[in-house]
Every structure is written in structure tokens, then in C-alpha cells.
Amino acid sequence: MLLGGSAVLALGTAVAIFRPTSATRAAEGTFEVTLTDAEWHKRLNDKQYAVLREEATETPGSSPLLYEHRAGTFHCAGCDLALFDSATKFESGTGWPSFYQPLENAVGETTDTSFGMTRTEVHCRRCGGHLGHVFDDGPPPTGLRYCMNGLALTFTPSNA
Ligand SMILES: [Zn+2]
């Protein structure tokens, strides 16, 4: 069962920032970049920490990256690994930055069964930070929709 864009929006509006209680945290497992909670708190602000380390979801429509249309690369806010090329970004209408394809060897996926749904969770391959989810209602050429939290990303313009 997958959640369509409008359903995602409705859910996000009802519960702005939520945290799964039966946390299947993305950080479980072994990653190249491993920091203690204290170190992550130092590196990230509170909202970034809630998303990347606790799998919170940002309020839809809240990310400035929704309006980022320059050519460049979106990086992990936790470890700066390059995750998405701006060429794969598209307007999904969900209120979250959306991409149809990650860069090669950039993300990992786990099955997320929180909230009574089965979704595919997406995290940074290098630090395990939670990024968002992937759905199969995206545009060509992949048909995938990587629904990302802007708080988990930073943007670097290609001509900067
Ligand atoms: Zn990372």
C-alpha cells in the first residue's frame, strides 16, 4: 500500500512534526560516518536532528529548497555526501522536495512499517541519516518519487 501525494499532504498537515514510536531508526547498522548523539546535536540544529536522527517529517511546504531551481547538487545535511542532481528534481505538489532518482551509491533503503503503512524509507548511505521515503508514483524515466525532507538536505549550486 502506497500513499499518494494528496494523502501525504493531508497526513503531514494533521501532524506537522511527528516521530515514529516504534522507531526503526535509519541509524541502525554500520555506516562510514558514525557520531554519538552529542556530536550529532553539535553538528545539526534541533530540526535537522529530529529529521535525520529521529525520522521526524518536516511540515510540508516549509522547505526553502522547494523553490531552489538552480543547477547544482543536493547534499546530505549530516555528512555532506552528494545525494541528488538538480536535473532529477521535479514539482510533485506534495510540499516536499522531490526527485525521480538519487545519485549512484548515495542512498540506502529500509522498510518502514510505522503508522500502519508499509513504506520504503530512504537514508544517506554514508551516515545513515533519515532523508524521507520513496514511492512508485513518480514521473519518467524512473517512475519513482523520492519524497525528501528539505531539512535533511543542503544545496550547492554547480557554478558556485
Ligand atoms: Zn549523510
PDB file of C-alpha atoms and ligand atoms in Angstrom:
ATOM      1  CA  MET A   1       0.000   0.000   0.000  1.00  0.00           C
ATOM      2  CA  LEU A   2       1.437   3.295  -1.048  1.00  0.00           C
ATOM      3  CA  LEU A   3       0.458   6.776  -0.198  1.00  0.00           C
ATOM      4  CA  GLY A   4      -0.430   9.201  -2.969  1.00  0.00           C
ATOM      5  CA  GLY A   5       0.644  12.816  -2.983  1.00  0.00           C
ATOM      6  CA  SER A   6      -2.611  14.258  -1.690  1.00  0.00           C
ATOM      7  CA  ALA A   7      -2.831  11.718   1.114  1.00  0.00           C
ATOM      8  CA  VAL A   8       0.739  12.520   2.115  1.00  0.00           C
ATOM      9  CA  LEU A   9      -0.124  16.185   2.237  1.00  0.00           C
ATOM     10  CA  ALA A  10      -3.209  15.586   4.379  1.00  0.00           C
ATOM     11  CA  LEU A  11      -1.264  13.428   6.810  1.00  0.00           C
ATOM     12  CA  GLY A  12       1.568  15.932   7.000  1.00  0.00           C
ATOM     13  CA  THR A  13      -0.826  18.772   7.707  1.00  0.00           C
ATOM     14  CA  ALA A  14      -2.547  16.897  10.504  1.00  0.00           C
ATOM     15  CA  VAL A  15       0.668  16.060  12.308  1.00  0.00           C
ATOM     16  CA  ALA A  16       3.291  18.631  11.481  1.00  0.00           C
ATOM     17  CA  ILE A  17       6.315  17.074  13.100  1.00  0.00           C
ATOM     18  CA  PHE A  18       5.842  13.502  14.175  1.00  0.00           C
ATOM     19  CA  ARG A  19       8.174  10.801  15.355  1.00  0.00           C
ATOM     20  CA  PRO A  20       7.570   7.101  14.920  1.00  0.00           C
ATOM     21  CA  THR A  21       7.166   5.488  18.323  1.00  0.00           C
ATOM     22  CA  SER A  22       8.254   2.021  17.256  1.00  0.00           C
ATOM     23  CA  ALA A  23      11.354   3.586  15.831  1.00  0.00           C
ATOM     24  CA  THR A  24      13.096   1.530  13.207  1.00  0.00           C
ATOM     25  CA  ARG A  25      15.814   4.110  13.086  1.00  0.00           C
ATOM     26  CA  ALA A  26      17.764   4.547   9.912  1.00  0.00           C
ATOM     27  CA  ALA A  27      20.864   4.859  12.012  1.00  0.00           C
ATOM     28  CA  GLU A  28      20.745   1.182  12.933  1.00  0.00           C
ATOM     29  CA  GLY A  29      23.538  -0.606  11.192  1.00  0.00           C
ATOM     30  CA  THR A  30      27.057   0.303  10.311  1.00  0.00           C
ATOM     31  CA  PHE A  31      27.826   3.477   8.435  1.00  0.00           C
ATOM     32  CA  GLU A  32      31.069   5.161   7.380  1.00  0.00           C
ATOM     33  CA  VAL A  33      30.169   8.287   9.315  1.00  0.00           C
ATOM     34  CA  THR A  34      29.207   7.365  12.880  1.00  0.00           C
ATOM     35  CA  LEU A  35      28.863  10.037  15.549  1.00  0.00           C
ATOM     36  CA  THR A  36      27.485   9.997  19.058  1.00  0.00           C
ATOM     37  CA  ASP A  37      24.175  11.701  19.765  1.00  0.00           C
ATOM     38  CA  ALA A  38      26.051  14.569  21.397  1.00  0.00           C
ATOM     39  CA  GLU A  39      28.207  15.019  18.313  1.00  0.00           C
ATOM     40  CA  TRP A  40      25.162  14.995  16.016  1.00  0.00           C
ATOM     41  CA  HIS A  41      23.498  17.623  18.206  1.00  0.00           C
ATOM     42  CA  LYS A  42      26.584  19.783  17.832  1.00  0.00           C
ATOM     43  CA  ARG A  43      26.646  19.388  14.065  1.00  0.00           C
ATOM     44  CA  LEU A  44      22.885  19.765  13.414  1.00  0.00           C
ATOM     45  CA  ASN A  45      20.241  22.205  14.592  1.00  0.00           C
ATOM     46  CA  ASP A  46      17.255  20.787  16.511  1.00  0.00           C
ATOM     47  CA  LYS A  47      15.006  20.426  13.466  1.00  0.00           C
ATOM     48  CA  GLN A  48      17.701  18.805  11.357  1.00  0.00           C
ATOM     49  CA  TYR A  49      18.452  16.411  14.211  1.00  0.00           C
ATOM     50  CA  ALA A  50      14.780  15.454  14.541  1.00  0.00           C
ATOM     51  CA  VAL A  51      14.576  14.562  10.851  1.00  0.00           C
ATOM     52  CA  LEU A  52      17.968  12.980  10.223  1.00  0.00           C
ATOM     53  CA  ARG A  53      18.437  11.122  13.503  1.00  0.00           C
ATOM     54  CA  GLU A  54      14.842  10.563  14.732  1.00  0.00           C
ATOM     55  CA  GLU A  55      12.978  10.209  11.436  1.00  0.00           C
ATOM     56  CA  ALA A  56      10.713  13.176  12.007  1.00  0.00           C
ATOM     57  CA  THR A  57       8.941  14.645   8.981  1.00  0.00           C
ATOM     58  CA  GLU A  58       9.077  18.378   8.349  1.00  0.00           C
ATOM     59  CA  THR A  59       5.911  20.417   7.804  1.00  0.00           C
ATOM     60  CA  PRO A  60       5.004  20.252   4.104  1.00  0.00           C
ATOM     61  CA  GLY A  61       5.628  23.468   2.222  1.00  0.00           C
ATOM     62  CA  SER A  62       8.151  24.627   4.816  1.00  0.00           C
ATOM     63  CA  SER A  63      11.396  23.969   2.959  1.00  0.00           C
ATOM     64  CA  PRO A  64      13.138  26.805   1.104  1.00  0.00           C
ATOM     65  CA  LEU A  65      14.587  24.098  -1.152  1.00  0.00           C
ATOM     66  CA  LEU A  66      11.134  23.735  -2.761  1.00  0.00           C
ATOM     67  CA  TYR A  67      11.955  26.985  -4.535  1.00  0.00           C
ATOM     68  CA  GLU A  68      15.541  26.083  -5.403  1.00  0.00           C
ATOM     69  CA  HIS A  69      15.652  25.830  -9.193  1.00  0.00           C
ATOM     70  CA  ARG A  70      19.328  26.452  -9.938  1.00  0.00           C
ATOM     71  CA  ALA A  71      21.589  23.790 -11.404  1.00  0.00           C
ATOM     72  CA  GLY A  72      23.574  22.063  -8.707  1.00  0.00           C
ATOM     73  CA  THR A  73      23.709  19.222  -6.231  1.00  0.00           C
ATOM     74  CA  PHE A  74      21.724  18.424  -3.109  1.00  0.00           C
ATOM     75  CA  HIS A  75      23.891  17.070  -0.292  1.00  0.00           C
ATOM     76  CA  CYS A  76      23.234  15.268   2.994  1.00  0.00           C
ATOM     77  CA  ALA A  77      22.910  17.841   5.785  1.00  0.00           C
ATOM     78  CA  GLY A  78      24.513  15.324   8.144  1.00  0.00           C
ATOM     79  CA  CYS A  79      27.712  14.338   6.319  1.00  0.00           C
ATOM     80  CA  ASP A  80      27.703  16.387   3.086  1.00  0.00           C
ATOM     81  CA  LEU A  81      27.570  13.367   0.761  1.00  0.00           C
ATOM     82  CA  ALA A  82      26.178  14.369  -2.671  1.00  0.00           C
ATOM     83  CA  LEU A  83      22.713  12.763  -2.951  1.00  0.00           C
ATOM     84  CA  PHE A  84      20.677  14.266  -5.795  1.00  0.00           C
ATOM     85  CA  ASP A  85      21.388  16.168  -9.011  1.00  0.00           C
ATOM     86  CA  SER A  86      19.132  19.178  -9.562  1.00  0.00           C
ATOM     87  CA  ALA A  87      18.293  17.773 -13.014  1.00  0.00           C
ATOM     88  CA  THR A  88      16.283  14.999 -11.322  1.00  0.00           C
ATOM     89  CA  LYS A  89      14.223  17.378  -9.150  1.00  0.00           C
ATOM     90  CA  PHE A  90      10.559  17.848 -10.085  1.00  0.00           C
ATOM     91  CA  GLU A  91       7.454  19.601  -8.799  1.00  0.00           C
ATOM     92  CA  SER A  92       5.447  16.896  -7.038  1.00  0.00           C
ATOM     93  CA  GLY A  93       2.909  19.211  -5.430  1.00  0.00           C
ATOM     94  CA  THR A  94       3.333  17.405  -2.104  1.00  0.00           C
ATOM     95  CA  GLY A  95       5.140  20.219  -0.303  1.00  0.00           C
ATOM     96  CA  TRP A  96       8.374  18.257  -0.014  1.00  0.00           C
ATOM     97  CA  PRO A  97      11.398  18.462  -2.318  1.00  0.00           C
ATOM     98  CA  SER A  98      11.014  15.581  -4.772  1.00  0.00           C
ATOM     99  CA  PHE A  99      13.419  13.790  -7.086  1.00  0.00           C
ATOM    100  CA  TYR A 100      12.979  10.915  -9.521  1.00  0.00           C
ATOM    101  CA  GLN A 101      16.452   9.473  -8.982  1.00  0.00           C
ATOM    102  CA  PRO A 102      19.305   9.649  -6.452  1.00  0.00           C
ATOM    103  CA  LEU A 103      22.963   9.800  -7.451  1.00  0.00           C
ATOM    104  CA  GLU A 104      24.738   6.476  -7.735  1.00  0.00           C
ATOM    105  CA  ASN A 105      25.610   4.837  -4.408  1.00  0.00           C
ATOM    106  CA  ALA A 106      24.135   7.780  -2.470  1.00  0.00           C
ATOM    107  CA  VAL A 107      21.186   6.357  -0.540  1.00  0.00           C
ATOM    108  CA  GLY A 108      20.087   3.201   1.240  1.00  0.00           C
ATOM    109  CA  GLU A 109      16.542   1.965   1.790  1.00  0.00           C
ATOM    110  CA  THR A 110      14.708   0.133   4.561  1.00  0.00           C
ATOM    111  CA  THR A 111      11.102  -0.963   5.005  1.00  0.00           C
ATOM    112  CA  ASP A 112       9.186   1.375   7.293  1.00  0.00           C
ATOM    113  CA  THR A 113       6.004  -0.025   8.835  1.00  0.00           C
ATOM    114  CA  SER A 114       5.201   2.882  11.169  1.00  0.00           C
ATOM    115  CA  PHE A 115       1.720   4.441  11.162  1.00  0.00           C
ATOM    116  CA  GLY A 116       0.176   1.180   9.921  1.00  0.00           C
ATOM    117  CA  MET A 117       1.636   1.702   6.469  1.00  0.00           C
ATOM    118  CA  THR A 118       4.367  -0.088   4.602  1.00  0.00           C
ATOM    119  CA  ARG A 119       6.645   2.464   3.071  1.00  0.00           C
ATOM    120  CA  THR A 120      10.206   2.467   1.812  1.00  0.00           C
ATOM    121  CA  GLU A 121      12.392   4.633   3.990  1.00  0.00           C
ATOM    122  CA  VAL A 122      15.369   6.381   2.369  1.00  0.00           C
ATOM    123  CA  HIS A 123      18.543   7.299   4.216  1.00  0.00           C
ATOM    124  CA  CYS A 124      22.031   8.579   3.465  1.00  0.00           C
ATOM    125  CA  ARG A 125      24.327   5.718   2.504  1.00  0.00           C
ATOM    126  CA  ARG A 126      27.275   7.259   4.360  1.00  0.00           C
ATOM    127  CA  CYS A 127      25.880   8.444   7.712  1.00  0.00           C
ATOM    128  CA  GLY A 128      22.522   6.639   7.896  1.00  0.00           C
ATOM    129  CA  GLY A 129      20.648   9.920   8.320  1.00  0.00           C
ATOM    130  CA  HIS A 130      16.935   9.682   7.512  1.00  0.00           C
ATOM    131  CA  LEU A 131      16.039  11.612   4.356  1.00  0.00           C
ATOM    132  CA  GLY A 132      12.441  10.669   3.554  1.00  0.00           C
ATOM    133  CA  HIS A 133      10.592   7.961   1.624  1.00  0.00           C
ATOM    134  CA  VAL A 134      10.373   6.706  -1.952  1.00  0.00           C
ATOM    135  CA  PHE A 135       7.076   5.984  -3.748  1.00  0.00           C
ATOM    136  CA  ASP A 136       6.346   4.492  -7.161  1.00  0.00           C
ATOM    137  CA  ASP A 137       4.118   7.294  -8.462  1.00  0.00           C
ATOM    138  CA  GLY A 138       6.910   9.490  -9.839  1.00  0.00           C
ATOM    139  CA  PRO A 139       7.499  10.758 -13.371  1.00  0.00           C
ATOM    140  CA  PRO A 140       9.546   9.150 -16.177  1.00  0.00           C
ATOM    141  CA  PRO A 141      12.176   7.922 -16.675  1.00  0.00           C
ATOM    142  CA  THR A 142      12.159   6.031 -13.338  1.00  0.00           C
ATOM    143  CA  GLY A 143       8.531   6.321 -12.208  1.00  0.00           C
ATOM    144  CA  LEU A 144       9.889   6.907  -8.709  1.00  0.00           C
ATOM    145  CA  ARG A 145       9.224   9.785  -6.351  1.00  0.00           C
ATOM    146  CA  TYR A 146      11.897  10.387  -3.738  1.00  0.00           C
ATOM    147  CA  CYS A 147       9.962  12.475  -1.227  1.00  0.00           C
ATOM    148  CA  MET A 148      12.664  14.206   0.794  1.00  0.00           C
ATOM    149  CA  ASN A 149      12.765  16.416   3.848  1.00  0.00           C
ATOM    150  CA  GLY A 150      14.432  19.694   2.892  1.00  0.00           C
ATOM    151  CA  LEU A 151      15.891  19.825   6.414  1.00  0.00           C
ATOM    152  CA  ALA A 152      17.952  16.745   5.572  1.00  0.00           C
ATOM    153  CA  LEU A 153      19.497  18.426   2.537  1.00  0.00           C
ATOM    154  CA  THR A 154      21.804  21.282   1.664  1.00  0.00           C
ATOM    155  CA  PHE A 155      22.192  22.737  -1.832  1.00  0.00           C
ATOM    156  CA  THR A 156      25.393  23.601  -3.674  1.00  0.00           C
ATOM    157  CA  PRO A 157      24.986  25.489  -6.980  1.00  0.00           C
ATOM    158  CA  SER A 158      27.182  23.998  -9.710  1.00  0.00           C
ATOM    159  CA  ASN A 159      28.774  27.336 -10.620  1.00  0.00           C
ATOM    160  CA  ALA A 160      29.487  28.457  -7.053  1.00  0.00           C
TER     161      ALA A 160
HETATM  162 ZN    ZN B   1      24.886  11.624   5.306  1.00  0.00          ZN
END
